[in-house]
CSV table of C-alpha atoms in Angstrom, one decimal:
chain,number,residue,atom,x,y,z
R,1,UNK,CA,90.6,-8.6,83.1
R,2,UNK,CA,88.2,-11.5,82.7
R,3,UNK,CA,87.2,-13.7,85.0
R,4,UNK,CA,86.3,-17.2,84.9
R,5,UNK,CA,83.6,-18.2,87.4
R,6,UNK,CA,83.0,-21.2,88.4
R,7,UNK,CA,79.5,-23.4,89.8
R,8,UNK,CA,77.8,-26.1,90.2
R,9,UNK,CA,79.3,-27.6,93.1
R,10,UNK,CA,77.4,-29.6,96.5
R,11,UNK,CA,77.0,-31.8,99.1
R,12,UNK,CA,76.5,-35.6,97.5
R,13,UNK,CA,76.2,-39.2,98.1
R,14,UNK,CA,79.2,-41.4,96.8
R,15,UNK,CA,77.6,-42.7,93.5
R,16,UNK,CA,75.6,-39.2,93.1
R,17,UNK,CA,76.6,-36.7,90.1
R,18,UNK,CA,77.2,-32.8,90.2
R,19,UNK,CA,77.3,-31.1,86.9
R,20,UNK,CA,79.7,-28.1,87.3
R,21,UNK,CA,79.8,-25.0,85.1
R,22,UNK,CA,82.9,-22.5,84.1
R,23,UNK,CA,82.1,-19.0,82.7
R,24,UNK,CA,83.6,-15.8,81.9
R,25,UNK,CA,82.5,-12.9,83.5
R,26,UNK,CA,82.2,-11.2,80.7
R,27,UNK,CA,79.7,-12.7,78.1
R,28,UNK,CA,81.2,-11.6,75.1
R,29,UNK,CA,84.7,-13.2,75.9
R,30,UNK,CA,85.2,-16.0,74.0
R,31,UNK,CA,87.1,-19.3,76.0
R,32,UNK,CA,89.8,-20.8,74.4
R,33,UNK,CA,91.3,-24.2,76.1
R,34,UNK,CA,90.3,-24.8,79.8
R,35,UNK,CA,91.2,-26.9,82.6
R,36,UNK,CA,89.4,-28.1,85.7
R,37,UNK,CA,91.5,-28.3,88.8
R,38,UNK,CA,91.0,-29.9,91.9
R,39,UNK,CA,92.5,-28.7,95.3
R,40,UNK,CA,92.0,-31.1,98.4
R,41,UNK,CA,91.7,-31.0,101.9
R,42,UNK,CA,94.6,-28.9,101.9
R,43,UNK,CA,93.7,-26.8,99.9
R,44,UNK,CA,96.5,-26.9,97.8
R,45,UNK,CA,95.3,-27.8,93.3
R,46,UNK,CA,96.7,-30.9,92.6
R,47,UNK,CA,99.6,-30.1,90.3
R,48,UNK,CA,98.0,-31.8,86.9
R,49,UNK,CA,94.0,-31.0,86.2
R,50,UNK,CA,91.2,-33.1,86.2
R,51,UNK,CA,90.5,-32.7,82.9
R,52,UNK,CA,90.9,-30.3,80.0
R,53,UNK,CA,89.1,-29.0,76.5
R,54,UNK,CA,91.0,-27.2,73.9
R,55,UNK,CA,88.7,-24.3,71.9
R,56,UNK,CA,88.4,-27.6,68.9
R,57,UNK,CA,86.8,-29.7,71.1
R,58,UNK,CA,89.7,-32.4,72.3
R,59,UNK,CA,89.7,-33.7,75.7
R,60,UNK,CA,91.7,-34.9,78.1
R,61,UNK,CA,91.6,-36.4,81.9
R,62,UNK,CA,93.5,-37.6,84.8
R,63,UNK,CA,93.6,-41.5,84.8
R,64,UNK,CA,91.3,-40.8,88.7
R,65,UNK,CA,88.4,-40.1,86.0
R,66,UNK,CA,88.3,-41.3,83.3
R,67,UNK,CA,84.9,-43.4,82.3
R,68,UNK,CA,83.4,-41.2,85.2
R,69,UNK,CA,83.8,-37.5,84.0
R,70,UNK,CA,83.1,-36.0,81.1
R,71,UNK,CA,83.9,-32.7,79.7
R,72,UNK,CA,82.5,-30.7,77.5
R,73,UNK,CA,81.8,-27.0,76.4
R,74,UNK,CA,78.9,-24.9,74.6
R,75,UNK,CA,80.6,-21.8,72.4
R,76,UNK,CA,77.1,-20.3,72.1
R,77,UNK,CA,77.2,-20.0,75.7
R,78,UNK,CA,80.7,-19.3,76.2
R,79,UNK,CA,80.9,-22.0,78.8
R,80,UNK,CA,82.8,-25.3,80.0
R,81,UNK,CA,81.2,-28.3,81.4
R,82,UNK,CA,82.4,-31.1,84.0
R,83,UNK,CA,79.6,-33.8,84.4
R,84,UNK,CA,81.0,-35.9,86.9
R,85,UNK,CA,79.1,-39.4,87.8
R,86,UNK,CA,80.2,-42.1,90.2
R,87,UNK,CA,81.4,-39.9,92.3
R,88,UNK,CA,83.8,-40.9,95.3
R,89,UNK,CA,84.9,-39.8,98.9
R,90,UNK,CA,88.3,-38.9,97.2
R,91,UNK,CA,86.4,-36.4,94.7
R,92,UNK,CA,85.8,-34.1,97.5
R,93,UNK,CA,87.8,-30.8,96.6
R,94,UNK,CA,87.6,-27.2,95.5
R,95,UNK,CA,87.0,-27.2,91.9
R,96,UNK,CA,88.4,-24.2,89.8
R,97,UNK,CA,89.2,-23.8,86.0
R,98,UNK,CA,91.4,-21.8,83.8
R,99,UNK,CA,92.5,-21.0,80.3
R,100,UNK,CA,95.5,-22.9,79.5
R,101,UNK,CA,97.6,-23.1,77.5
R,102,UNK,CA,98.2,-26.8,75.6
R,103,UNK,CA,100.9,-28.2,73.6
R,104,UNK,CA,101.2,-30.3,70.6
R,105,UNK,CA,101.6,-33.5,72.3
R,106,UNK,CA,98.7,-32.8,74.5
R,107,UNK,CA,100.7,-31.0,77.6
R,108,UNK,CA,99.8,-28.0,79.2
R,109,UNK,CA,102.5,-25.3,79.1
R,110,UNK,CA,101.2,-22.6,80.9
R,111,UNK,CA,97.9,-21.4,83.1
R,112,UNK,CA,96.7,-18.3,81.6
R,113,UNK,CA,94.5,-16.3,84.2
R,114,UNK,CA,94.0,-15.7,87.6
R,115,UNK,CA,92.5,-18.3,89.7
R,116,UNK,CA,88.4,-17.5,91.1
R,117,UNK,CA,87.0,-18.6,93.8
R,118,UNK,CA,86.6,-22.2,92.8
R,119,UNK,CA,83.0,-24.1,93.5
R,120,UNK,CA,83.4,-27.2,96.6
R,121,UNK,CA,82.2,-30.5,95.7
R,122,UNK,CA,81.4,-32.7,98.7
R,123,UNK,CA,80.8,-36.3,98.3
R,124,UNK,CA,80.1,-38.0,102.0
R,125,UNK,CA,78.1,-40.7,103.0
């Protein structure tokens, strides 16, 4: 089974920027649509994702984000990005992705894999 791996997180300022990273563990395996999740102090994922990228390129992201992260991916690399800028106290979280799967109308139906280990973003002052 493939994994998804996840990196890029760290301790930053509010205002600072992380870039984080999402690969397969297996460089051959190609990613189709992924999400970004965030889980909180509780360490439970917040039930809708951060953002998402279908395999065609179209994005989406929680209303908390908008104008401040940006997703994007690199098919040559097999790999998903999450540029986050501005960031705030109430980023702070696990971050973890997953294949998904996405409707039509832009929902998501359905989380494909297993969950990794996630990569912590830290923002403090």
């Amino acid at each position: 089974q493939v994994q998804l791996v996840e990196s890029g997180g760290g301790l930053v300022q509010p205002g600072g920027s992380l870039r984080l990273s999402c690969a397969a563990s297996r460089s051959t395996y190609s990613l189709n649509d992924i999400a970004w999740y965030r889980a909180g102090s509780g360490n439970e994922r917040d039930p809708g994702p951060v953002a998402y990228i279908t395999s065609s390129g179209r994005t989406s992201y929680a209303d908390s984000v908008k104008g401040r992260f940006t997703i994007s991916r690199d098919n040559a690399k097999n790999t998903v990005y999450l540029e986050m800028n501005n960031l705030k106290p109430e980023d702070t979280g696990a971050y973890y992705c997953n294949e998904v799967r996405i409707s039509d109308i832009g929902t998501i139906t359905a989380v494909l894999g297993s969950w990794g280990r996630g990569t912590q973003v830290t923002v403090v002052f």
